[in-house]
Coordinates of C-alpha atoms and ligand atoms in Angstrom, one line a residue:
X1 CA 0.0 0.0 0.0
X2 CA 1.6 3.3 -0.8
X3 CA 2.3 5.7 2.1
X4 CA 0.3 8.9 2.6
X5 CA 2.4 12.2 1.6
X6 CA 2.0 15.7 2.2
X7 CA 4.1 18.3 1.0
X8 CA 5.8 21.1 1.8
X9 CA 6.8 23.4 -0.6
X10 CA 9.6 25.1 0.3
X11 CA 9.7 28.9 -0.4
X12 CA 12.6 30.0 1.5
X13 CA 11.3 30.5 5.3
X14 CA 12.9 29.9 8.8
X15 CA 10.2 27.2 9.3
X16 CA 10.0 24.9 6.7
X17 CA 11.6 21.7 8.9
X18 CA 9.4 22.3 11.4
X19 CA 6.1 22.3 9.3
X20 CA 7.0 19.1 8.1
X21 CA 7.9 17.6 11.4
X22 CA 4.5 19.2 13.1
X23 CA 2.6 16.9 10.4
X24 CA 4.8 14.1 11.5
X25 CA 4.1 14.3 14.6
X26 CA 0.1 13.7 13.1
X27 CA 1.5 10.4 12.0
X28 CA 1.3 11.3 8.2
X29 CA 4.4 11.0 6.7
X30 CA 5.5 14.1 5.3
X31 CA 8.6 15.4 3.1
X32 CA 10.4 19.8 2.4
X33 CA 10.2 20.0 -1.5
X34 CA 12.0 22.8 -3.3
X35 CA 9.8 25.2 -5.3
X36 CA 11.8 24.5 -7.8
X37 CA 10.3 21.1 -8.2
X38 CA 8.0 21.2 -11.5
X39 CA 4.9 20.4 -11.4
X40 CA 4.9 17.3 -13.1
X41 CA 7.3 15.8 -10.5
X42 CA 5.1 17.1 -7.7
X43 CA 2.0 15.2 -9.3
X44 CA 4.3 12.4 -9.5
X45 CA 4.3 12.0 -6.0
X46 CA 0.9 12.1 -5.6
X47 CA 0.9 14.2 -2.6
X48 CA -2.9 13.8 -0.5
X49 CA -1.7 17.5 0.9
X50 CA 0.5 20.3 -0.1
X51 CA 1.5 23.2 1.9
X52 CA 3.4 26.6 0.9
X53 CA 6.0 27.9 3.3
X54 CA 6.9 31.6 4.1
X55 CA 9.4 33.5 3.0
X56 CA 11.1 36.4 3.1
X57 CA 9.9 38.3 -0.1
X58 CA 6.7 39.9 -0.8
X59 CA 4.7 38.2 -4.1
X60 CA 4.4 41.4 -6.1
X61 CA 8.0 41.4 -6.7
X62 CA 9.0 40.6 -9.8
X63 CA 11.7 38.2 -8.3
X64 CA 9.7 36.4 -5.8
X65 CA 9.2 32.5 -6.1
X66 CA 6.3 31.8 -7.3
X67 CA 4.8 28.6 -8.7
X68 CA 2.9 27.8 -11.7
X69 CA -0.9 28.1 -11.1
X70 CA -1.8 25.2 -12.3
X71 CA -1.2 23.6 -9.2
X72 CA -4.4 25.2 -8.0
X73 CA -6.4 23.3 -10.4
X74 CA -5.3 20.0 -9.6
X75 CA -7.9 19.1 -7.0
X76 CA -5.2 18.4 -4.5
X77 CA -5.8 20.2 -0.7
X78 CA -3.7 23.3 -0.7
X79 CA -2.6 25.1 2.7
X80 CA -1.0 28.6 2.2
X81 CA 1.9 29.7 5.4
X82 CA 2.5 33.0 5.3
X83 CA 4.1 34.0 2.4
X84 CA 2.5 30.9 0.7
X85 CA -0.9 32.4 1.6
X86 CA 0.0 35.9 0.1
X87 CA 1.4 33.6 -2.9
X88 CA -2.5 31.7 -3.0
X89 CA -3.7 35.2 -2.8
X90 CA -1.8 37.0 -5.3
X91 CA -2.1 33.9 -8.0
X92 CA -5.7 33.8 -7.5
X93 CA -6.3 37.2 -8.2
X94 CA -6.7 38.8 -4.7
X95 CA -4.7 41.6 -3.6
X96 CA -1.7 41.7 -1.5
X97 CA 0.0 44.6 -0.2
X98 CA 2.2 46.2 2.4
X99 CA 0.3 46.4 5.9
X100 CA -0.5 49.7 7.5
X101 CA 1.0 47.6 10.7
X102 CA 3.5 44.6 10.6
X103 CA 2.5 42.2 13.2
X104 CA 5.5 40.3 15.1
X105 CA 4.9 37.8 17.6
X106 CA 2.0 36.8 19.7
X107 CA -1.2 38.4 17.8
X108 CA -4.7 37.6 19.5
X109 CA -6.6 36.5 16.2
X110 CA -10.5 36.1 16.2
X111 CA -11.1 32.8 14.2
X112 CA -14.7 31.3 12.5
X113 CA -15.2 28.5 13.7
X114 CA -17.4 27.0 10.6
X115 CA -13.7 26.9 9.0
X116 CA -12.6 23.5 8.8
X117 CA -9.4 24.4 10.0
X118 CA -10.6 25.6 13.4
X119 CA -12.6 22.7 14.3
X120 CA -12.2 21.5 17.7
X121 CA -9.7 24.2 18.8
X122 CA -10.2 26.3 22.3
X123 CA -11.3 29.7 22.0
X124 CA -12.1 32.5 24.6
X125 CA -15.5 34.0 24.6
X126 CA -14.5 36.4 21.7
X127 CA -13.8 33.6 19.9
X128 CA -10.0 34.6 19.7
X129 CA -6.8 32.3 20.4
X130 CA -3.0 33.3 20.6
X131 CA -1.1 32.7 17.0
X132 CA 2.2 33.7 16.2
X133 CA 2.6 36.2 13.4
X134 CA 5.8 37.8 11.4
X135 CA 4.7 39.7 8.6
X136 CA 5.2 42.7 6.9
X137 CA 2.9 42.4 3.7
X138 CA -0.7 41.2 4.1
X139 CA -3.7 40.4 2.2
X140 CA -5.5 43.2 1.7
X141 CA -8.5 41.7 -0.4
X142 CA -9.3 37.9 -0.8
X143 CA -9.9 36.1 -4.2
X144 CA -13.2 35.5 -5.8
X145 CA -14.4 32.4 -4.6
X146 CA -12.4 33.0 -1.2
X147 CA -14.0 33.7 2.0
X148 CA -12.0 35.4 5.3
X149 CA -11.9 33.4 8.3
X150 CA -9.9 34.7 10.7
X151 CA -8.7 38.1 11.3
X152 CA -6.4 40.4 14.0
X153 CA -6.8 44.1 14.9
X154 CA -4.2 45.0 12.4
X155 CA -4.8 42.2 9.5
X156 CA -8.3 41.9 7.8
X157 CA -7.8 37.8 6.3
X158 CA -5.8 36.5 8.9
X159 CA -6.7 32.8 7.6
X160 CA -9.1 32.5 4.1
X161 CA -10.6 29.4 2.6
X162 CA -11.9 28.7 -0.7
X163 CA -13.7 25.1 0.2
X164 CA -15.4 23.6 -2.9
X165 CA -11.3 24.0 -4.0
X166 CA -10.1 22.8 -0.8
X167 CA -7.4 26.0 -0.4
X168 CA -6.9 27.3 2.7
X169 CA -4.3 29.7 4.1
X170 CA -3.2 31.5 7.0
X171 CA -1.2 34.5 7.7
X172 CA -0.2 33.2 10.9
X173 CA 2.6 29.9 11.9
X174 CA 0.5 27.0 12.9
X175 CA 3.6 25.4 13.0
X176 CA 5.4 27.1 15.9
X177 CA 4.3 26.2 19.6
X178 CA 3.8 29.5 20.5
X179 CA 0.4 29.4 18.0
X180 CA -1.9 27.9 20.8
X181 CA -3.5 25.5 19.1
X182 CA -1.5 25.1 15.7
X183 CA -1.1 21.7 15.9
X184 CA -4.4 21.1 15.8
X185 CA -5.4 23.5 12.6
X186 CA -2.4 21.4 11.0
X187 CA -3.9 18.7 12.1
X188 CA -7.5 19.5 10.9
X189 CA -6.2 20.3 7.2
X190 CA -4.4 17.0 6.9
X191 CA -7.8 14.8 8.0
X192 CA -10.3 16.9 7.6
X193 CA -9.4 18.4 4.2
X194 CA -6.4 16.3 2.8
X195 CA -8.7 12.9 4.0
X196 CA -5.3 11.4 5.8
X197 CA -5.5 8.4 8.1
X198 CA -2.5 8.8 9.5
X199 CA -0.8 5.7 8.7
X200 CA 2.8 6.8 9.8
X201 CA 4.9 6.8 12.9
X202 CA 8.4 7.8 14.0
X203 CA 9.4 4.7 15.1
X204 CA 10.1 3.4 12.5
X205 CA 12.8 5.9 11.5
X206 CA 15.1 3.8 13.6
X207 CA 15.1 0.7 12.1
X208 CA 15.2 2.0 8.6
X209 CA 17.8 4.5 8.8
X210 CA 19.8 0.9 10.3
X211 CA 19.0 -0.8 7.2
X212 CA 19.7 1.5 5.1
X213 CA 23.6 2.5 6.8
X214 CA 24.2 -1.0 6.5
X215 CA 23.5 -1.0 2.9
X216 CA 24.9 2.0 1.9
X217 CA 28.2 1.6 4.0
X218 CA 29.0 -2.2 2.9
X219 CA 32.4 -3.0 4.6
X220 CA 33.4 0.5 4.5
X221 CA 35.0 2.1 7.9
X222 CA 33.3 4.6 9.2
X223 CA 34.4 7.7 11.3
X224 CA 32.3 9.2 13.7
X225 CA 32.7 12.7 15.5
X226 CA 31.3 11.6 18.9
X227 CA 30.8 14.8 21.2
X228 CA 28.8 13.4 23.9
X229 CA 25.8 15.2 23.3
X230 CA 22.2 14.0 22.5
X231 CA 23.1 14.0 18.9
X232 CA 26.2 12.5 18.4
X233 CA 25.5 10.2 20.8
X234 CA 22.7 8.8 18.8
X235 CA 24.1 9.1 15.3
X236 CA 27.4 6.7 17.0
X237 CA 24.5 4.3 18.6
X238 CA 22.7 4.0 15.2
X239 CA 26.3 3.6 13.1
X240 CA 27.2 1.1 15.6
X241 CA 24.1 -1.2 15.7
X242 CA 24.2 -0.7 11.3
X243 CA 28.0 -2.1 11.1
X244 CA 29.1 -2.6 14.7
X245 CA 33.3 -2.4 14.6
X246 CA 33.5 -1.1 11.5
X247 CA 32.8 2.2 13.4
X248 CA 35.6 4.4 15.2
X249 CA 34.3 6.9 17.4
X250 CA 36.6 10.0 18.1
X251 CA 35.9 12.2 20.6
X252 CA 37.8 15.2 20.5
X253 CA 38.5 17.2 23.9
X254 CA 38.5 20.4 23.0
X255 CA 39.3 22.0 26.5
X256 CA 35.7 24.0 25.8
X257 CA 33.5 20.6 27.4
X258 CA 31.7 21.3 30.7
X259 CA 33.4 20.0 34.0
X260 CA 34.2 16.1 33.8
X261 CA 32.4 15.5 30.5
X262 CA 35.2 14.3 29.2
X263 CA 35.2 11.8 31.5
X264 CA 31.7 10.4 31.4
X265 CA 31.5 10.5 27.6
X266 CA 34.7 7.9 28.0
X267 CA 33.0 6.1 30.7
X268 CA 30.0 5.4 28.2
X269 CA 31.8 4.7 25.1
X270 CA 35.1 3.9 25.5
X271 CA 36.1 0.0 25.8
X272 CA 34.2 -0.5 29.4
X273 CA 31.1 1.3 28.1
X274 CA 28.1 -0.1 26.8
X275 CA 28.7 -0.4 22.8
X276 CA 30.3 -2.0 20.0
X277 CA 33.1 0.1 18.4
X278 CA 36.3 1.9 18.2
X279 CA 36.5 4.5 20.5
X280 CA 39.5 7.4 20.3
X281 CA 39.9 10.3 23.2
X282 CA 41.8 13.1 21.4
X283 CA 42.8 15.3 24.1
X284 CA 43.3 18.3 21.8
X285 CA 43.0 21.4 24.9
X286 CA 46.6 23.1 24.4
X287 CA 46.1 23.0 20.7
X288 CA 42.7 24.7 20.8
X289 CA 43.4 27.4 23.5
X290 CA 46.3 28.2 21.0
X291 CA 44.7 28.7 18.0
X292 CA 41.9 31.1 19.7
X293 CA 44.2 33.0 21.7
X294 CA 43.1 36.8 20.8
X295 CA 40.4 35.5 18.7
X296 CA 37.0 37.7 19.8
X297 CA 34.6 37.6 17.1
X298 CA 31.8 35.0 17.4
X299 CA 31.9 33.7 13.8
X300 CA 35.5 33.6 13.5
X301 CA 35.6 31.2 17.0
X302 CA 33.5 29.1 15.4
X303 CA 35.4 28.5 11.9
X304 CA 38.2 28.2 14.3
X305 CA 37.0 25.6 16.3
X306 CA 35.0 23.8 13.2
X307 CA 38.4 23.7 11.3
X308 CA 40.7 22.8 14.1
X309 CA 38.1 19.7 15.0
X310 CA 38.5 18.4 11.0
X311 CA 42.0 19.2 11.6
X312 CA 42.3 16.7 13.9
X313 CA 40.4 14.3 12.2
X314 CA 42.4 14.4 9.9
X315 CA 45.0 13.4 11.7
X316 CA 43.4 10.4 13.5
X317 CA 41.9 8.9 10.1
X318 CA 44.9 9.3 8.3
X319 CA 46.1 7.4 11.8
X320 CA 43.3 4.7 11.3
X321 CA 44.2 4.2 7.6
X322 CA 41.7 4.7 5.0
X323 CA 38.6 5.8 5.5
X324 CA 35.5 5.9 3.8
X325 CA 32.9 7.6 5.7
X326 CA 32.8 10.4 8.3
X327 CA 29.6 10.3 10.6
X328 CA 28.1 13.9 12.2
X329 CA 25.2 14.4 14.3
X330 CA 24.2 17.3 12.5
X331 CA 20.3 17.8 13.4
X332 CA 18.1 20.2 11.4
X333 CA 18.0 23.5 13.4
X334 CA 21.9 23.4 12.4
X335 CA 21.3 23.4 9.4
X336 CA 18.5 25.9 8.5
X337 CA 20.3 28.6 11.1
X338 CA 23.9 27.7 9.2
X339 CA 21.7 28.9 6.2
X340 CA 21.6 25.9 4.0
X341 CA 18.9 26.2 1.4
X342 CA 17.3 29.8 1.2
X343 CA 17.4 31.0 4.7
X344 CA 19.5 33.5 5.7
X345 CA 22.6 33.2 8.0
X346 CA 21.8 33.6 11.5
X347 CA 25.5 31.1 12.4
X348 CA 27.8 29.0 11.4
X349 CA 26.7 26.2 13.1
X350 CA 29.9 24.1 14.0
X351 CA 29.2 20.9 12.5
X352 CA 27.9 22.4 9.1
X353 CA 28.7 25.9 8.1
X354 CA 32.5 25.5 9.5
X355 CA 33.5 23.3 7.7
X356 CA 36.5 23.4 5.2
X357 CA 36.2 22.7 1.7
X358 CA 38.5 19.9 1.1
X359 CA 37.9 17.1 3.7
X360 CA 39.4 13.8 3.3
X361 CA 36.9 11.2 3.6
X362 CA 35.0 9.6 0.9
X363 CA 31.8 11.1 2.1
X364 CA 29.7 13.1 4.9
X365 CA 26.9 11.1 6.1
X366 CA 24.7 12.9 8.9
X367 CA 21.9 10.7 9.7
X368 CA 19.8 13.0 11.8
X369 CA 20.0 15.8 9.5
X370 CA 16.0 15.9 8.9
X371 CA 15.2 15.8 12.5
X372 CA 14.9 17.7 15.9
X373 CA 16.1 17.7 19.3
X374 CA 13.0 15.8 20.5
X375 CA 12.9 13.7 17.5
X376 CA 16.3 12.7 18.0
X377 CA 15.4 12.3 21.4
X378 CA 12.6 10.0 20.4
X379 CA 15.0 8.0 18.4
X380 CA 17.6 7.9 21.6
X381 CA 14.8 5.9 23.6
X382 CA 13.7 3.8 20.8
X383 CA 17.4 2.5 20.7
X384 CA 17.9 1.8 24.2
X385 CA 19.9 4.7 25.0
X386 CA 20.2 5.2 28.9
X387 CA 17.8 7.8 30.2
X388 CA 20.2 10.0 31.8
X389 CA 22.2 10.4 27.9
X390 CA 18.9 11.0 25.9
X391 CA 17.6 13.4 28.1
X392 CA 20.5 15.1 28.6
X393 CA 20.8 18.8 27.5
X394 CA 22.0 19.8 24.2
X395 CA 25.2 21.3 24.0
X396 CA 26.6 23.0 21.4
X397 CA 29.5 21.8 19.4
X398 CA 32.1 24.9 19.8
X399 CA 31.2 24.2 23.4
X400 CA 32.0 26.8 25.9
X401 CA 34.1 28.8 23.3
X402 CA 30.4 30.2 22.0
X403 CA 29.8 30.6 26.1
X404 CA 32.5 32.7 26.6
X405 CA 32.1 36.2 25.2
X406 CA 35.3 37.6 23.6
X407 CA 38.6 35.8 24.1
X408 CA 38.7 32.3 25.3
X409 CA 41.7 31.2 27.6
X410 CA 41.9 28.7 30.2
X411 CA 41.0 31.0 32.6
X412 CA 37.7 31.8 31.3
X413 CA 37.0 28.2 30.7
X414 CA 37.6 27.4 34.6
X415 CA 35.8 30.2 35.5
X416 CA 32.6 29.4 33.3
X417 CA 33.3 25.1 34.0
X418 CA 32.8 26.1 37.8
X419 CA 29.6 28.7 37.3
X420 CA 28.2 26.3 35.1
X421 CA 28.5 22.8 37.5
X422 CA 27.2 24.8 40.3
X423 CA 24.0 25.8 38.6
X424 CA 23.3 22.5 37.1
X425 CA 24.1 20.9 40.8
X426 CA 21.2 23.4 42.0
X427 CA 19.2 23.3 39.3
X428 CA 19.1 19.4 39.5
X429 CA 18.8 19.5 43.7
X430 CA 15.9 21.6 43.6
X431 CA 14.2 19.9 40.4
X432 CA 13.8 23.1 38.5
X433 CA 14.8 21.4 35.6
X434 CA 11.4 20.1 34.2
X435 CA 9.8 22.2 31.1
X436 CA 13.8 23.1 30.6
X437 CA 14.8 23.0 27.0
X438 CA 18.4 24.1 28.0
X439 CA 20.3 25.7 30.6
X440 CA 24.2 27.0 31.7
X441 CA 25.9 29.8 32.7
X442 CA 28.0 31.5 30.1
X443 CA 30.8 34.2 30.8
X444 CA 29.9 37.6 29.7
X445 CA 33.3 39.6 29.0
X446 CA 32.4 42.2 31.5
X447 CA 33.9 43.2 34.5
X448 CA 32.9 45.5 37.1
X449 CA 33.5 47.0 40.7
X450 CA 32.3 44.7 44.0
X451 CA 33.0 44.5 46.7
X452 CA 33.9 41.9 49.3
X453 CA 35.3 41.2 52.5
X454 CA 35.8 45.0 52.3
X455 CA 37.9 45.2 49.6
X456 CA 37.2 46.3 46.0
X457 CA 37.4 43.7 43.6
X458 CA 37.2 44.0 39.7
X459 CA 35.7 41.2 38.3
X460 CA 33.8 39.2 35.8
X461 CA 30.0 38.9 35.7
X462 CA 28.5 35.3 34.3
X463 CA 25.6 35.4 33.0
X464 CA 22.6 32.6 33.7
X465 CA 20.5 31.3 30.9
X466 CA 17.7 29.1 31.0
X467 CA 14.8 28.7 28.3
X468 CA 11.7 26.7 27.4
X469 CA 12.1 25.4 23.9
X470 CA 10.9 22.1 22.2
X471 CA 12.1 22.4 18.7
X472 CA 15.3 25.0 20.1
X473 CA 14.0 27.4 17.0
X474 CA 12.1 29.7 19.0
X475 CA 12.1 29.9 23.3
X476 CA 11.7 32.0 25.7
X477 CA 13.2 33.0 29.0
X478 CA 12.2 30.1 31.9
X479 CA 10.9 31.7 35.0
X480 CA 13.1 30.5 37.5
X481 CA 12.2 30.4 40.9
X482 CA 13.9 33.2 42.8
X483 CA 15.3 30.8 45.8
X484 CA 17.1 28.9 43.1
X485 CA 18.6 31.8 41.5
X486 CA 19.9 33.4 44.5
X487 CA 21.1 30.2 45.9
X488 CA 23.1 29.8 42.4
X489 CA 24.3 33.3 42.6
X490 CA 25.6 33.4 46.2
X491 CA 26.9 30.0 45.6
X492 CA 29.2 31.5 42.6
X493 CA 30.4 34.2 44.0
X494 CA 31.5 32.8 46.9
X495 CA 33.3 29.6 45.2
X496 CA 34.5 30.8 41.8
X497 CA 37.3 33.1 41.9
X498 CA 37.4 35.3 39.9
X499 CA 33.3 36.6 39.3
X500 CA 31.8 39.2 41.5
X501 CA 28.4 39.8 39.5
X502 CA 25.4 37.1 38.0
X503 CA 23.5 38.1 35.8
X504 CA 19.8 36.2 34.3
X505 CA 19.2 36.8 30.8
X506 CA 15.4 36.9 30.2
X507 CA 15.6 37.2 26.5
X508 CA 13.6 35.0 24.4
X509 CA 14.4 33.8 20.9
X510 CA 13.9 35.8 18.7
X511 CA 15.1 38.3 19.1
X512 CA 18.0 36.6 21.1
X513 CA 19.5 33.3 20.4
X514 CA 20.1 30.4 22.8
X515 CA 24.2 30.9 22.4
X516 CA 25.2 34.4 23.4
X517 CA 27.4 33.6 20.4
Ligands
XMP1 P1 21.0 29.0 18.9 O1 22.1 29.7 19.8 O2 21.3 29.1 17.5 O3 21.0 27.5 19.4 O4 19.6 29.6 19.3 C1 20.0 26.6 19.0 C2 20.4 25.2 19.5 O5 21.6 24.8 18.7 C3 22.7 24.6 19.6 N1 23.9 25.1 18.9 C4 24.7 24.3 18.3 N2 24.8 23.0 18.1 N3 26.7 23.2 16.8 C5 25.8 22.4 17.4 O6 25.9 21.2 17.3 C6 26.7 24.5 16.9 O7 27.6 25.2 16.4 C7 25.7 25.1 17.7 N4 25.4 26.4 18.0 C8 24.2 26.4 18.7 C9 22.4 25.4 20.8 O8 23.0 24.9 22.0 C10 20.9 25.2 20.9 O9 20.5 24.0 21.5

């Protein structure tokens, strides 16, 4: 029987992943398309949905995507994000234009709830629920045929259907959490309108991705950058259950881990741990601290650290002998925010942008590249992955050279090592870690005046972050109770030397970003 597919067209927003993984999560199997795909190879697939992306142009520019209108006349369901519902709008004939107001953020939107979209979902009285808007242009009038069905204070057709055609779009993100009930509208179009069953689940993700590494990597050896985080961790379990010792596992210690990790990541996969492969500790610290001494800008630290880290695997597979394959947890927030595809460049994310041209393995193969954190997570269990290892926090690969603001030295790395095992100790003694997505103390390259034991001092401030994130592509600042954050802070001060001042960064994302770098 042939799978059920939606798809989404991709026209060039921050989101697209996530769309697709939201209508995952509805058990309908569903794959990012370029809208550069023609027509004919998107009937091909015989998709039961589709659904246009945002973007960041406006559809009466001349050099916008746009797709051939046709695809509104093949009977298949049609679900407009965004930009792909200005795109519905414009192609149809309605008009789109600049809005008298751009909306950003949480937008209360008044919905009808005869619209398919919004059955079932929980309104107030008014009839209005939280979305999530970011939009400059809007539609101004619908298309004939079109009827509004949802609208804001500041934008007329927040959502618009056209029924008998089964289009629908919205101006809003269903797909991010911070739309109350997204889910649910996405939900709604893919059975209500798109007639899905749902005959997909993510558990079987595991088992075929096995399969097919097997396949694909024969008797190949395989090299696999193991940093001890959730991702790697799983992409080294997964190589290692597809081909076993054909696997080495290096784990490079930077000098820029967090206090004993180095340790524990050896005590779990190194030759008394709990799996089958070739396990290397690189301890690469002086090398590192080198190479970044007097280094300050953010981007810069990262290609360092990037290129240094396929510097020395280099090294250690031209140790091994030939090699065929290089393994990398790379998941797909890393890759949208490194600017892959049409995005824009928010970083260089470690494991993807920094990268140098010429690398010397046969090929790159990143097995979680379509996923997220909690996927990957989800993945973790379904392998038998300890508890403690899945749920662990995500850290990024530059590691504390991205948590250190300006220069890194070996100083700074105590300093923030120290900061960063207390809070974690409190945070994880007082159980204020549910609903975290992530947490740690970074060192801000501040100093300033204290005092203590009546002298002046002149130290550094560290700065606190803790946020509430599922998918890690939007968050926002965790409200901490007070009697762990002073405990934390008094705790700090009086055991690392060296920091006089903590600081809590309450900044969400956007317009921050997890990393201070
Ligand atoms: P940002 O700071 O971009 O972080 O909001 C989003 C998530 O990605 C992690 N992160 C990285 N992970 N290599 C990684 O493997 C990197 O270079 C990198 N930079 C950020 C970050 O910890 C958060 O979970």
């Amino acid at each position: 029987m042939e799978k059920e597919l939606v798809i989404v067209l991709d026209f060039g927003g921050q989101y697209n992943q996530l769309i697709a993984r939201r209508v995952r999560e509805c058990d309908v199997y569903c794959e990012v398309k370029p809208y550069t795909m023609s027509l004919d190879e998107l009937k091909s697939l015989n998709p039961k949905g589709i659904i246009f992306t945002g973007g960041p142009n406006s559809v009466y520019d001349d050099a916008s995507p746009k797709y051939d209108s046709a695809i509104y006349e093949l009977g298949i369901p049609i679900l407009g994000i965004c930009y792909g519902s200005q795109l519905m709008a414009y192609g149809l004939g309605g008009l789109v234009k600049t809005a008298p107001v751009s909306e950003y953020g949480h937008t209360e939107t008044i919905v009808d709830k005869s619209s398919v979209l919004f059955k079932g979902i929980n309104v107030s009285e008014n009839n209005s629920t939280v979305c999530w808007m970011s939009h400059t242009d809007y539609i101004a009038e619908v298309p004939k045929g079109f009827r509004p069905v949802a609208h804001t204070a500041n934008c007329p057709v927040a959502a618009m259907e056209c029924k008998e055609r089964k289009l629908y779009a919205v101006q809003f993100h269903p797909e991010v959490m911070h739309t109350r009930e997204g889910l649910k509208m996405l939900r709604n179009f893919v059975y209500d309108v798109c007639g899905c069953s749902g005959d997909w689940k993510m558990d079987s993700f595991a088992n075929a991705t096995i399969k097919q590494l097997r396949e694909k990597i024969g008797s190949g050896k395989v090299l696999c950058a193991l940093s001890g985080g959730v991702d790697s961790s799983v992409a080294a379990v997964l190589l290692s259950k597809a081909v076993g010792k054909q696997l080495t596992c290096v784990f490079v210690d930077h000098g820029l881990l967090r206090k004993n990790e180095g340790d524990e990541v050896e005590q779990v996969f190194g030759p008394n741990g709990n799996y089958e492969l070739n396990f290397i500790r690189v301890n690469a610290q002086e090398r590192y601290y080198k190479k970044l001494a007097g280094v300050t800008e953010p981007e810069k630290k990262r290609k360092i650290i990037g290129e240094e880290f396929i510097r020395v695997f280099e090294e250690e597979a031209k140790k091994i002998g030939s090699v065929d394959f290089l393994v990398q947890g790379t998941i797909y927030p890393d890759v949208i925010e490194s600017g892959l595809g049409d995005s824009a460049v928010i970083k260089s994310h470690h494991n993807v942008g920094g990268l140098p041209s010429v690398v010397d393995f046969k090929e790159i193969i990143e097995p979680l590249r379509m996923l997220f954190k909690d996927e990957v997570r989800k993945v973790g269990r379904e392998l038998g992955i300890p508890d403690y290892l899945v749920d662990r926090q995500p850290f990024p690969g530059p590691g504390l050279g991205i948590r250190i603001i300006g220069e890194v030295t070996p100083e700074k790395v105590r300093i923030v090592q120290e900061a960063d095992y207390i809070y974690r100790e409190e945070i994880a003694k007082a159980g204020a870690d549910k609903g975290l997505g992530q947490y740690y103390a970074a060192l801000t390259n501040m100093r300033s005046v204290g005092v203590m034991g009546d002298f002046r001092t002149y130290d550094y401030a560290v700065a606190l972050r803790a946020v509430c994130t599922s998918d890690f592509m939007t968050a926002e600042a965790a409200e901490l109770p007070w009697e762990v954050l002073s405990k934390v802070t008094n705790r700090i001060v009086n055991e690392v030397k060296g920091v006089n001042r903590v600081l809590y960064d309450c900044t969400g994302k956007p317009p921050a970003t997890i990393e201070f770098e």
